[in-house]
Amino acid sequence: MTKGELLAPAGDMECFEKALQFGADAIYLAGKQFGMRSAPSNFDWDTLRSAVTLAHQKGVKVYVTCNTLPKNEEIDRMPAFLEAVADCGADALIIADLGVMSLAAKYAPKLERHVSTQAGVVNYQTANVLYDMGASRVVLARELSLDDIAGIRAKTDPHLELETFIHGSMCVSFSGRCLISSYLTGRDANRGDCAQPCRWKYHLYEEHREGQFFPVNQEEDGTYLYNSRDLCMIEHIDDVLKAGVKSMKIEGRAKSAYYVAVTTNAYRHALNDYYKEGDQWKLADWIREELEKVSHREYSTGFYYGQEPGQNTKDGGYIRQYEVVAVCDDYRDGVAYLSQRNRFFAGDTLDILPPSGIPFEFRVDRMFNEAGEQVDAAPHATQKLTIPTETVIPKGSMLRKKRML
């Protein structure tokens, strides 16, 4: 069975390390310029060089996003940027603009060129033209069905790789090309600075009735007109691979290291199980449950089966069933050494995500603060704690608690 690539996001070095730890085959990230996510801290040149070295030691590839739509004054800075990315040893550039494609061939010729989903590739003719221009991969538009993807695969050069998103936030605009943020806030979504107005709550005002508003539906809280559900294909990775997809991509460069750890781990285990079981594969219950333990909007399968993902018009918030309460700094001689992240109590049963990726539960019977005093609660952010326990909690484990709803 031909194995696909699991491609994980990284907005900073902590996220990058979690993607490596939990089994990504490749990681995509951004430098300080030209990436479609300006909110994350992103990578300066020294950090990028270190990340690439670390990844390559583990056989993992690094792709650098260069997928904004640059204006004239920005294009002038592009050659130096491309040369610097190549100097850091990255494996590929993710590009949306045809002018940047041409510059990359000249100034970073050894790097693969992947065409971003921002380019909106929806047919085999466009994919073939991009391949002739030097693209080794196209990230297909998120609006395609599996049948559409299979049709593109059948009529493109087999050396051209296809990549699609399999998990994460969806955009109500076509392949992310949107001007709503620019109109309402002056923040350009096509330069990585989206204010996400699609997640805001809207009311309808009538022109001649000043000061009066009318809900778009009959709910008192108004309607979230544009708030798309999140994508989740964890139960359908077999269909994605059979359609001819090479690289399966998790959205989330603006999300936390915990999100990267959980999603990468879940899809890694699902894929490994599928490679072992083939057509007899069935998703393990615990893997599906893991994706409920990160903040997310209501899940859907997007456009893959011909339907639209649909909008969640009731609210613009996330479903948050769990929160990380601590990280294990070390475990030795029957004692777990923790750094607290959120409040928890003696007597709590915590859910552990260890570096092995197989979750288990653990009850906190006793815990002690830095002064060695026994305490009933851990209320202070980042405080150090020790917990005596015969249950081995491996270093690097994330300790989670189910939230009271």
mmCIF file of C-alpha atoms in Angstrom:
data_model
loop_
_atom_site.group_PDB
_atom_site.id
_atom_site.type_symbol
_atom_site.label_atom_id
_atom_site.label_comp_id
_atom_site.label_asym_id
_atom_site.label_seq_id
_atom_site.Cartn_x
_atom_site.Cartn_y
_atom_site.Cartn_z
ATOM 1 C CA MET A 1 0.000 0.000 0.000
ATOM 2 C CA THR A 2 1.381 3.424 -0.958
ATOM 3 C CA LYS A 3 1.672 5.515 2.166
ATOM 4 C CA GLY A 4 0.540 9.121 2.249
ATOM 5 C CA GLU A 5 2.246 12.017 3.964
ATOM 6 C CA LEU A 6 0.896 13.468 7.208
ATOM 7 C CA LEU A 7 1.539 17.220 7.113
ATOM 8 C CA ALA A 8 1.254 19.131 10.399
ATOM 9 C CA PRO A 9 1.244 22.887 11.151
ATOM 10 C CA ALA A 10 3.666 24.854 13.324
ATOM 11 C CA GLY A 11 3.236 28.479 14.329
ATOM 12 C CA ASP A 12 6.279 28.469 16.621
ATOM 13 C CA MET A 13 9.044 26.195 17.869
ATOM 14 C CA GLU A 14 6.914 24.615 20.608
ATOM 15 C CA CYS A 15 4.323 23.571 18.011
ATOM 16 C CA PHE A 16 7.096 22.356 15.740
ATOM 17 C CA GLU A 17 8.512 20.096 18.449
ATOM 18 C CA LYS A 18 5.065 18.620 19.161
ATOM 19 C CA ALA A 19 4.535 17.883 15.459
ATOM 20 C CA LEU A 20 7.859 16.034 15.434
ATOM 21 C CA GLN A 21 7.144 14.218 18.682
ATOM 22 C CA PHE A 22 3.721 12.964 17.638
ATOM 23 C CA GLY A 23 4.581 11.642 14.211
ATOM 24 C CA ALA A 24 4.318 14.204 11.402
ATOM 25 C CA ASP A 25 5.981 13.204 8.132
ATOM 26 C CA ALA A 26 6.332 16.868 7.192
ATOM 27 C CA ILE A 27 5.724 20.231 8.862
ATOM 28 C CA TYR A 28 4.686 23.508 7.292
ATOM 29 C CA LEU A 29 5.525 26.871 8.836
ATOM 30 C CA ALA A 30 6.259 30.482 7.954
ATOM 31 C CA GLY A 31 9.114 32.911 8.175
ATOM 32 C CA LYS A 32 8.588 36.449 9.349
ATOM 33 C CA GLN A 33 7.233 37.548 5.950
ATOM 34 C CA PHE A 34 4.864 36.369 3.217
ATOM 35 C CA GLY A 35 2.955 33.746 5.215
ATOM 36 C CA MET A 36 -0.837 33.583 5.379
ATOM 37 C CA ARG A 37 -0.867 33.668 9.177
ATOM 38 C CA SER A 38 0.598 36.807 10.736
ATOM 39 C CA ALA A 39 -0.697 36.125 14.257
ATOM 40 C CA PRO A 40 1.710 33.287 15.170
ATOM 41 C CA SER A 41 5.221 34.251 16.213
ATOM 42 C CA ASN A 42 6.542 32.354 13.166
ATOM 43 C CA PHE A 43 10.237 31.620 12.575
ATOM 44 C CA ASP A 44 13.224 33.920 12.259
ATOM 45 C CA TRP A 45 16.155 32.674 10.189
ATOM 46 C CA ASP A 46 18.130 31.177 13.083
ATOM 47 C CA THR A 47 15.066 29.367 14.441
ATOM 48 C CA LEU A 48 14.111 28.124 10.985
ATOM 49 C CA ARG A 49 17.610 26.775 10.405
ATOM 50 C CA SER A 50 17.519 24.959 13.751
ATOM 51 C CA ALA A 51 14.053 23.556 13.034
ATOM 52 C CA VAL A 52 15.104 22.223 9.641
ATOM 53 C CA THR A 53 18.181 20.556 11.124
ATOM 54 C CA LEU A 54 16.108 18.944 13.865
ATOM 55 C CA ALA A 55 13.477 17.734 11.401
ATOM 56 C CA HIS A 56 15.971 16.297 8.944
ATOM 57 C CA GLN A 57 17.636 14.326 11.746
ATOM 58 C CA LYS A 58 14.289 12.555 12.150
ATOM 59 C CA GLY A 59 13.603 12.184 8.425
ATOM 60 C CA VAL A 60 10.877 14.839 8.477
ATOM 61 C CA LYS A 61 10.494 17.490 5.758
ATOM 62 C CA VAL A 62 9.905 21.223 6.261
ATOM 63 C CA TYR A 63 7.804 23.372 3.936
ATOM 64 C CA VAL A 64 7.862 27.167 4.192
ATOM 65 C CA THR A 65 4.728 29.107 3.304
ATOM 66 C CA CYS A 66 5.175 31.937 0.853
ATOM 67 C CA ASN A 67 1.504 32.111 -0.014
ATOM 68 C CA THR A 68 0.385 35.705 0.392
ATOM 69 C CA LEU A 69 -0.546 37.755 -2.658
ATOM 70 C CA PRO A 70 2.293 40.311 -2.630
ATOM 71 C CA LYS A 71 1.919 43.811 -4.016
ATOM 72 C CA ASN A 72 4.586 45.656 -6.021
ATOM 73 C CA GLU A 73 6.573 46.932 -3.064
ATOM 74 C CA GLU A 74 6.575 43.459 -1.507
ATOM 75 C CA ILE A 75 7.759 41.677 -4.642
ATOM 76 C CA ASP A 76 10.982 43.687 -4.494
ATOM 77 C CA ARG A 77 11.824 41.935 -1.199
ATOM 78 C CA MET A 78 10.975 38.474 -2.471
ATOM 79 C CA PRO A 79 14.321 37.391 -4.005
ATOM 80 C CA ALA A 80 16.227 37.903 -0.760
ATOM 81 C CA PHE A 81 13.532 36.047 1.168
ATOM 82 C CA LEU A 82 13.604 33.080 -1.205
ATOM 83 C CA GLU A 83 17.391 32.851 -1.074
ATOM 84 C CA ALA A 84 17.309 32.906 2.728
ATOM 85 C CA VAL A 85 14.747 30.087 2.882
ATOM 86 C CA ALA A 86 16.904 27.989 0.589
ATOM 87 C CA ASP A 87 19.977 28.756 2.706
ATOM 88 C CA CYS A 88 18.145 27.432 5.789
ATOM 89 C CA GLY A 89 17.773 24.047 4.083
ATOM 90 C CA ALA A 90 13.980 23.858 3.772
ATOM 91 C CA ASP A 91 12.516 21.251 1.442
ATOM 92 C CA ALA A 92 9.792 23.221 -0.329
ATOM 93 C CA LEU A 93 7.999 26.524 -0.717
ATOM 94 C CA ILE A 94 4.200 26.799 -0.648
ATOM 95 C CA ILE A 95 3.288 29.467 -3.212
ATOM 96 C CA ALA A 96 0.015 31.070 -4.342
ATOM 97 C CA ASP A 97 1.224 33.737 -6.783
ATOM 98 C CA LEU A 98 2.482 32.984 -10.310
ATOM 99 C CA GLY A 99 5.048 35.777 -10.110
ATOM 100 C CA VAL A 100 6.467 34.255 -6.946
ATOM 101 C CA MET A 101 6.560 30.861 -8.711
ATOM 102 C CA SER A 102 8.800 32.397 -11.356
ATOM 103 C CA LEU A 103 11.045 34.075 -8.787
ATOM 104 C CA ALA A 104 11.360 30.867 -6.778
ATOM 105 C CA ALA A 105 12.617 29.015 -9.869
ATOM 106 C CA LYS A 106 15.331 31.643 -10.219
ATOM 107 C CA TYR A 107 16.325 32.373 -6.620
ATOM 108 C CA ALA A 108 15.613 29.036 -4.891
ATOM 109 C CA PRO A 109 15.874 26.487 -7.711
ATOM 110 C CA LYS A 110 16.705 23.533 -5.453
ATOM 111 C CA LEU A 111 13.502 23.883 -3.435
ATOM 112 C CA GLU A 112 10.336 22.102 -4.509
ATOM 113 C CA ARG A 113 7.456 24.395 -5.392
ATOM 114 C CA HIS A 114 4.051 23.506 -3.945
ATOM 115 C CA VAL A 115 1.082 25.522 -5.199
ATOM 116 C CA SER A 116 -1.032 26.773 -2.306
ATOM 117 C CA THR A 117 -4.743 26.195 -1.872
ATOM 118 C CA GLN A 118 -4.974 29.989 -2.240
ATOM 119 C CA ALA A 119 -4.469 29.449 -5.968
ATOM 120 C CA GLY A 120 -7.854 27.713 -6.136
ATOM 121 C CA VAL A 121 -6.898 24.712 -8.283
ATOM 122 C CA VAL A 122 -10.132 22.881 -9.184
ATOM 123 C CA ASN A 123 -9.360 21.082 -12.480
ATOM 124 C CA TYR A 124 -6.739 18.907 -14.116
ATOM 125 C CA GLN A 125 -5.899 21.464 -16.827
ATOM 126 C CA THR A 126 -4.761 24.031 -14.290
ATOM 127 C CA ALA A 127 -2.868 21.365 -12.364
ATOM 128 C CA ASN A 128 -1.056 20.291 -15.529
ATOM 129 C CA VAL A 129 -0.129 23.868 -16.436
ATOM 130 C CA LEU A 130 1.303 24.412 -12.964
ATOM 131 C CA TYR A 131 3.263 21.171 -13.262
ATOM 132 C CA ASP A 132 4.707 22.398 -16.561
ATOM 133 C CA MET A 133 5.702 25.597 -14.742
ATOM 134 C CA GLY A 134 7.729 23.590 -12.248
ATOM 135 C CA ALA A 135 5.283 22.735 -9.475
ATOM 136 C CA SER A 136 5.950 19.367 -7.855
ATOM 137 C CA ARG A 137 2.696 19.498 -5.862
ATOM 138 C CA VAL A 138 -0.630 21.311 -5.879
ATOM 139 C CA VAL A 139 -2.691 21.890 -2.752
ATOM 140 C CA LEU A 140 -6.169 21.517 -4.173
ATOM 141 C CA ALA A 141 -9.031 23.893 -3.421
ATOM 142 C CA ARG A 142 -11.002 22.850 -0.350
ATOM 143 C CA GLU A 143 -14.237 23.036 -2.314
ATOM 144 C CA LEU A 144 -13.604 19.793 -4.253
ATOM 145 C CA SER A 145 -15.284 16.438 -3.728
ATOM 146 C CA LEU A 146 -13.449 13.122 -3.653
ATOM 147 C CA ASP A 147 -14.752 12.411 -7.162
ATOM 148 C CA ASP A 148 -13.342 15.745 -8.333
ATOM 149 C CA ILE A 149 -9.983 14.894 -6.809
ATOM 150 C CA ALA A 150 -9.940 11.432 -8.370
ATOM 151 C CA GLY A 151 -10.708 13.020 -11.740
ATOM 152 C CA ILE A 152 -7.744 15.379 -11.391
ATOM 153 C CA ARG A 153 -5.500 12.496 -10.378
ATOM 154 C CA ALA A 154 -6.538 10.477 -13.424
ATOM 155 C CA LYS A 155 -5.656 13.257 -15.864
ATOM 156 C CA THR A 156 -2.426 14.664 -14.428
ATOM 157 C CA ASP A 157 1.174 13.506 -14.582
ATOM 158 C CA PRO A 158 1.732 10.852 -11.879
ATOM 159 C CA HIS A 159 4.812 12.759 -10.710
ATOM 160 C CA LEU A 160 2.621 15.716 -9.703
ATOM 161 C CA GLU A 161 1.630 15.230 -6.066
ATOM 162 C CA LEU A 162 -1.806 16.191 -4.762
ATOM 163 C CA GLU A 163 -2.316 17.618 -1.293
ATOM 164 C CA THR A 164 -5.586 18.341 0.509
ATOM 165 C CA PHE A 165 -6.685 19.526 3.932
ATOM 166 C CA ILE A 166 -8.170 16.799 6.116
ATOM 167 C CA HIS A 167 -8.698 18.645 9.402
ATOM 168 C CA GLY A 168 -9.223 22.116 10.832
ATOM 169 C CA SER A 169 -10.971 25.415 10.271
ATOM 170 C CA MET A 170 -12.854 26.053 7.049
ATOM 171 C CA CYS A 171 -13.226 29.442 5.363
ATOM 172 C CA VAL A 172 -16.593 30.625 4.083
ATOM 173 C CA SER A 173 -14.849 32.288 1.123
ATOM 174 C CA PHE A 174 -13.504 30.365 -1.840
ATOM 175 C CA SER A 175 -10.152 28.772 -0.887
ATOM 176 C CA GLY A 176 -9.520 31.543 1.584
ATOM 177 C CA ARG A 177 -9.683 34.467 -0.848
ATOM 178 C CA CYS A 178 -11.705 37.026 1.055
ATOM 179 C CA LEU A 179 -12.067 40.809 1.357
ATOM 180 C CA ILE A 180 -14.540 40.982 4.256
ATOM 181 C CA SER A 181 -11.759 41.551 6.779
ATOM 182 C CA SER A 182 -10.229 44.270 4.612
ATOM 183 C CA TYR A 183 -13.571 46.050 4.235
ATOM 184 C CA LEU A 184 -14.518 45.935 7.910
ATOM 185 C CA THR A 185 -11.169 46.272 9.690
ATOM 186 C CA GLY A 186 -8.486 47.186 7.169
ATOM 187 C CA ARG A 187 -6.735 43.878 7.902
ATOM 188 C CA ASP A 188 -5.940 42.013 4.682
ATOM 189 C CA ALA A 189 -6.779 38.306 4.778
ATOM 190 C CA ASN A 190 -4.693 37.772 1.659
ATOM 191 C CA ARG A 191 -1.626 38.926 3.553
ATOM 192 C CA GLY A 192 -2.132 36.716 6.563
ATOM 193 C CA ASP A 193 -3.892 39.274 8.737
ATOM 194 C CA CYS A 194 -7.522 38.104 8.734
ATOM 195 C CA ALA A 195 -9.655 39.421 11.614
ATOM 196 C CA GLN A 196 -12.082 36.500 11.095
ATOM 197 C CA PRO A 197 -15.270 38.593 10.722
ATOM 198 C CA CYS A 198 -16.961 35.412 9.467
ATOM 199 C CA ARG A 199 -17.045 34.317 13.125
ATOM 200 C CA TRP A 200 -18.787 37.484 14.360
ATOM 201 C CA LYS A 201 -22.446 37.795 15.292
ATOM 202 C CA TYR A 202 -24.552 39.903 12.914
ATOM 203 C CA HIS A 203 -27.892 41.706 13.201
ATOM 204 C CA LEU A 204 -29.964 43.278 10.468
ATOM 205 C CA TYR A 205 -30.692 47.028 10.581
ATOM 206 C CA GLU A 206 -33.446 48.692 8.555
ATOM 207 C CA GLU A 207 -32.385 51.924 6.858
ATOM 208 C CA HIS A 208 -35.282 54.142 7.995
ATOM 209 C CA ARG A 209 -35.663 52.895 11.569
ATOM 210 C CA GLU A 210 -32.644 54.420 13.224
ATOM 211 C CA GLY A 211 -31.376 52.600 16.294
ATOM 212 C CA GLN A 212 -33.533 49.547 15.738
ATOM 213 C CA PHE A 213 -32.110 46.198 14.747
ATOM 214 C CA PHE A 214 -33.772 42.966 13.714
ATOM 215 C CA PRO A 215 -32.294 39.496 14.163
ATOM 216 C CA VAL A 216 -31.748 37.692 10.895
ATOM 217 C CA ASN A 217 -33.535 34.720 12.427
ATOM 218 C CA GLN A 218 -35.905 34.433 15.372
ATOM 219 C CA GLU A 219 -33.226 33.906 18.021
ATOM 220 C CA GLU A 220 -32.579 36.770 20.442
ATOM 221 C CA ASP A 221 -28.819 36.478 20.035
ATOM 222 C CA GLY A 222 -28.830 37.049 16.289
ATOM 223 C CA THR A 223 -27.179 34.854 13.668
ATOM 224 C CA TYR A 224 -23.608 33.944 12.864
ATOM 225 C CA LEU A 225 -24.117 34.169 9.114
ATOM 226 C CA TYR A 226 -20.717 32.994 7.883
ATOM 227 C CA ASN A 227 -19.482 30.689 10.654
ATOM 228 C CA SER A 228 -18.423 27.482 8.925
ATOM 229 C CA ARG A 229 -18.079 24.151 10.676
ATOM 230 C CA ASP A 230 -14.617 22.627 11.103
ATOM 231 C CA LEU A 231 -13.321 19.899 8.824
ATOM 232 C CA CYS A 232 -12.652 16.413 10.215
ATOM 233 C CA MET A 233 -11.849 13.443 7.971
ATOM 234 C CA ILE A 234 -10.434 11.107 10.630
ATOM 235 C CA GLU A 235 -12.996 8.414 9.798
ATOM 236 C CA HIS A 236 -12.447 8.693 6.050
ATOM 237 C CA ILE A 237 -8.677 8.753 5.480
ATOM 238 C CA ASP A 238 -9.016 5.595 3.378
ATOM 239 C CA ASP A 239 -11.277 7.415 0.923
ATOM 240 C CA VAL A 240 -8.865 10.361 0.737
ATOM 241 C CA LEU A 241 -5.903 8.129 -0.070
ATOM 242 C CA LYS A 242 -7.881 6.108 -2.623
ATOM 243 C CA ALA A 243 -8.810 9.338 -4.428
ATOM 244 C CA GLY A 244 -5.105 9.840 -5.149
ATOM 245 C CA VAL A 245 -4.086 12.307 -2.432
ATOM 246 C CA LYS A 246 -0.400 12.138 -1.497
ATOM 247 C CA SER A 247 -0.274 14.624 1.381
ATOM 248 C CA MET A 248 -2.937 15.000 4.068
ATOM 249 C CA LYS A 249 -2.759 18.390 5.729
ATOM 250 C CA ILE A 250 -3.889 19.540 9.167
ATOM 251 C CA GLU A 251 -4.890 23.216 9.329
ATOM 252 C CA GLY A 252 -3.748 25.233 12.328
ATOM 253 C CA ARG A 253 -0.600 27.373 12.207
ATOM 254 C CA ALA A 254 -2.334 29.872 14.493
ATOM 255 C CA LYS A 255 -3.300 27.196 17.020
ATOM 256 C CA SER A 256 -1.670 25.896 20.184
ATOM 257 C CA ALA A 257 1.032 23.287 20.690
ATOM 258 C CA TYR A 258 -1.596 21.161 22.417
ATOM 259 C CA TYR A 259 -3.809 21.266 19.303
ATOM 260 C CA VAL A 260 -0.843 20.258 17.134
ATOM 261 C CA ALA A 261 0.018 17.391 19.472
ATOM 262 C CA VAL A 262 -3.509 15.973 19.650
ATOM 263 C CA THR A 263 -4.412 16.254 15.980
ATOM 264 C CA THR A 264 -1.050 14.996 14.705
ATOM 265 C CA ASN A 265 -1.175 12.085 17.151
ATOM 266 C CA ALA A 266 -4.736 11.113 16.204
ATOM 267 C CA TYR A 267 -4.129 11.102 12.465
ATOM 268 C CA ARG A 268 -0.754 9.366 12.875
ATOM 269 C CA HIS A 269 -2.345 6.466 14.745
ATOM 270 C CA ALA A 270 -5.295 6.320 12.349
ATOM 271 C CA LEU A 271 -3.001 6.163 9.333
ATOM 272 C CA ASN A 272 -0.720 3.559 10.887
ATOM 273 C CA ASP A 273 -3.723 1.391 11.699
ATOM 274 C CA TYR A 274 -5.026 1.750 8.157
ATOM 275 C CA TYR A 275 -1.663 0.757 6.676
ATOM 276 C CA LYS A 276 -1.740 -2.399 8.808
ATOM 277 C CA GLU A 277 -5.388 -3.335 8.303
ATOM 278 C CA GLY A 278 -6.128 -2.196 4.759
ATOM 279 C CA ASP A 279 -9.725 -2.647 3.672
ATOM 280 C CA GLN A 280 -10.554 -4.163 7.067
ATOM 281 C CA TRP A 281 -9.620 -0.895 8.778
ATOM 282 C CA LYS A 282 -11.999 0.616 11.291
ATOM 283 C CA LEU A 283 -11.141 3.729 13.271
ATOM 284 C CA ALA A 284 -10.422 2.988 16.930
ATOM 285 C CA ASP A 285 -12.858 4.737 19.269
ATOM 286 C CA TRP A 286 -10.126 6.366 21.336
ATOM 287 C CA ILE A 287 -8.690 8.094 18.259
ATOM 288 C CA ARG A 288 -12.008 9.708 17.375
ATOM 289 C CA GLU A 289 -12.453 10.735 21.007
ATOM 290 C CA GLU A 290 -9.078 12.477 21.003
ATOM 291 C CA LEU A 291 -10.301 15.040 18.481
ATOM 292 C CA GLU A 292 -13.099 15.973 20.878
ATOM 293 C CA LYS A 293 -10.438 16.923 23.427
ATOM 294 C CA VAL A 294 -9.216 19.970 21.489
ATOM 295 C CA SER A 295 -11.117 23.210 20.992
ATOM 296 C CA HIS A 296 -13.092 23.009 17.771
ATOM 297 C CA ARG A 297 -16.275 24.032 16.056
ATOM 298 C CA GLU A 298 -18.872 21.470 15.101
ATOM 299 C CA TYR A 299 -17.193 18.946 12.796
ATOM 300 C CA SER A 300 -18.155 18.105 9.216
ATOM 301 C CA THR A 301 -16.621 16.342 6.210
ATOM 302 C CA GLY A 302 -16.492 19.580 4.237
ATOM 303 C CA PHE A 303 -17.035 19.243 0.500
ATOM 304 C CA TYR A 304 -15.491 15.776 0.191
ATOM 305 C CA TYR A 305 -18.773 13.930 -0.309
ATOM 306 C CA GLY A 306 -20.422 16.546 -2.462
ATOM 307 C CA GLN A 307 -22.213 18.383 0.333
ATOM 308 C CA GLU A 308 -21.251 21.789 1.640
ATOM 309 C CA PRO A 309 -19.843 21.918 5.183
ATOM 310 C CA GLY A 310 -22.705 24.128 6.308
ATOM 311 C CA GLN A 311 -22.745 26.988 8.753
ATOM 312 C CA ASN A 312 -23.159 27.005 12.505
ATOM 313 C CA THR A 313 -25.520 29.958 12.821
ATOM 314 C CA LYS A 314 -26.162 29.532 16.550
ATOM 315 C CA ASP A 315 -22.849 30.779 17.905
ATOM 316 C CA GLY A 316 -19.320 31.682 16.872
ATOM 317 C CA GLY A 317 -17.464 29.961 19.689
ATOM 318 C CA TYR A 318 -15.577 26.744 20.136
ATOM 319 C CA ILE A 319 -16.528 23.456 21.722
ATOM 320 C CA ARG A 320 -14.113 23.058 24.620
ATOM 321 C CA GLN A 321 -14.608 19.838 26.539
ATOM 322 C CA TYR A 322 -11.088 19.508 27.951
ATOM 323 C CA GLU A 323 -8.306 21.802 29.080
ATOM 324 C CA VAL A 324 -4.618 21.174 29.707
ATOM 325 C CA VAL A 325 -3.951 21.514 33.451
ATOM 326 C CA ALA A 326 -0.257 20.552 33.596
ATOM 327 C CA VAL A 327 2.780 19.346 31.685
ATOM 328 C CA CYS A 328 5.113 16.697 33.081
ATOM 329 C CA ASP A 329 8.671 18.035 33.330
ATOM 330 C CA ASP A 330 10.072 14.754 34.640
ATOM 331 C CA TYR A 331 9.241 11.460 36.333
ATOM 332 C CA ARG A 332 11.740 9.694 38.570
ATOM 333 C CA ASP A 333 11.757 7.561 41.706
ATOM 334 C CA GLY A 334 7.980 7.357 41.844
ATOM 335 C CA VAL A 335 7.415 11.124 41.640
ATOM 336 C CA ALA A 336 5.945 13.196 38.789
ATOM 337 C CA TYR A 337 7.285 16.750 38.482
ATOM 338 C CA LEU A 338 4.701 19.045 36.917
ATOM 339 C CA SER A 339 4.314 22.594 35.629
ATOM 340 C CA GLN A 340 0.739 23.772 36.126
ATOM 341 C CA ARG A 341 -1.237 25.331 33.247
ATOM 342 C CA ASN A 342 -4.793 25.475 34.617
ATOM 343 C CA ARG A 343 -6.391 24.900 37.979
ATOM 344 C CA PHE A 344 -6.944 21.363 39.267
ATOM 345 C CA PHE A 345 -7.453 19.651 42.629
ATOM 346 C CA ALA A 346 -6.370 16.688 44.686
ATOM 347 C CA GLY A 347 -8.891 13.934 44.000
ATOM 348 C CA ASP A 348 -9.265 14.849 40.304
ATOM 349 C CA THR A 349 -8.997 12.143 37.679
ATOM 350 C CA LEU A 350 -6.835 13.483 34.854
ATOM 351 C CA ASP A 351 -6.497 12.308 31.287
ATOM 352 C CA ILE A 352 -2.862 11.884 30.209
ATOM 353 C CA LEU A 353 -1.502 12.289 26.671
ATOM 354 C CA PRO A 354 2.018 10.792 26.816
ATOM 355 C CA PRO A 355 4.712 11.038 24.120
ATOM 356 C CA SER A 356 3.747 7.512 23.004
ATOM 357 C CA GLY A 357 0.370 8.960 22.016
ATOM 358 C CA ILE A 358 -1.784 6.379 23.808
ATOM 359 C CA PRO A 359 -3.903 8.224 26.414
ATOM 360 C CA PHE A 360 -4.624 6.896 29.893
ATOM 361 C CA GLU A 361 -6.276 8.158 33.089
ATOM 362 C CA PHE A 362 -4.668 8.949 36.434
ATOM 363 C CA ARG A 363 -6.082 10.021 39.799
ATOM 364 C CA VAL A 364 -4.323 12.738 41.788
ATOM 365 C CA ASP A 365 -4.285 11.457 45.371
ATOM 366 C CA ARG A 366 -1.734 13.869 46.840
ATOM 367 C CA MET A 367 0.298 16.804 45.552
ATOM 368 C CA PHE A 368 2.920 19.135 46.961
ATOM 369 C CA ASN A 369 4.031 22.671 46.135
ATOM 370 C CA GLU A 370 7.612 23.881 45.655
ATOM 371 C CA ALA A 371 8.056 24.286 49.421
ATOM 372 C CA GLY A 372 7.178 20.621 49.920
ATOM 373 C CA GLU A 373 3.826 21.468 51.518
ATOM 374 C CA GLN A 374 0.859 19.258 50.731
ATOM 375 C CA VAL A 375 -1.823 21.245 48.898
ATOM 376 C CA ASP A 376 -5.404 20.521 47.882
ATOM 377 C CA ALA A 377 -5.414 22.688 44.741
ATOM 378 C CA ALA A 378 -3.092 24.046 42.070
ATOM 379 C CA PRO A 379 -4.477 27.540 41.402
ATOM 380 C CA HIS A 380 -1.403 29.467 40.225
ATOM 381 C CA ALA A 381 -0.346 29.475 36.583
ATOM 382 C CA THR A 382 3.025 27.796 35.890
ATOM 383 C CA GLN A 383 3.547 26.797 39.533
ATOM 384 C CA LYS A 384 5.721 23.736 40.095
ATOM 385 C CA LEU A 385 4.177 20.665 41.721
ATOM 386 C CA THR A 386 5.218 17.161 42.689
ATOM 387 C CA ILE A 387 2.861 14.187 42.771
ATOM 388 C CA PRO A 388 3.941 10.856 44.291
ATOM 389 C CA THR A 389 2.539 8.049 42.149
ATOM 390 C CA GLU A 390 3.361 4.541 41.030
ATOM 391 C CA THR A 391 1.737 5.370 37.703
ATOM 392 C CA VAL A 392 4.552 6.337 35.362
ATOM 393 C CA ILE A 393 3.822 9.697 33.743
ATOM 394 C CA PRO A 394 6.464 10.082 31.017
ATOM 395 C CA LYS A 395 8.355 13.337 30.640
ATOM 396 C CA GLY A 396 6.594 15.611 28.149
ATOM 397 C CA SER A 397 3.121 14.228 28.887
ATOM 398 C CA MET A 398 0.183 16.626 28.788
ATOM 399 C CA LEU A 399 -2.295 16.283 31.653
ATOM 400 C CA ARG A 400 -5.891 17.169 30.806
ATOM 401 C CA LYS A 401 -9.107 17.603 32.734
ATOM 402 C CA LYS A 402 -12.656 17.437 31.459
ATOM 403 C CA ARG A 403 -14.370 20.761 31.900
ATOM 404 C CA MET A 404 -17.527 21.127 33.918
ATOM 405 C CA LEU A 405 -20.196 22.328 31.505
#
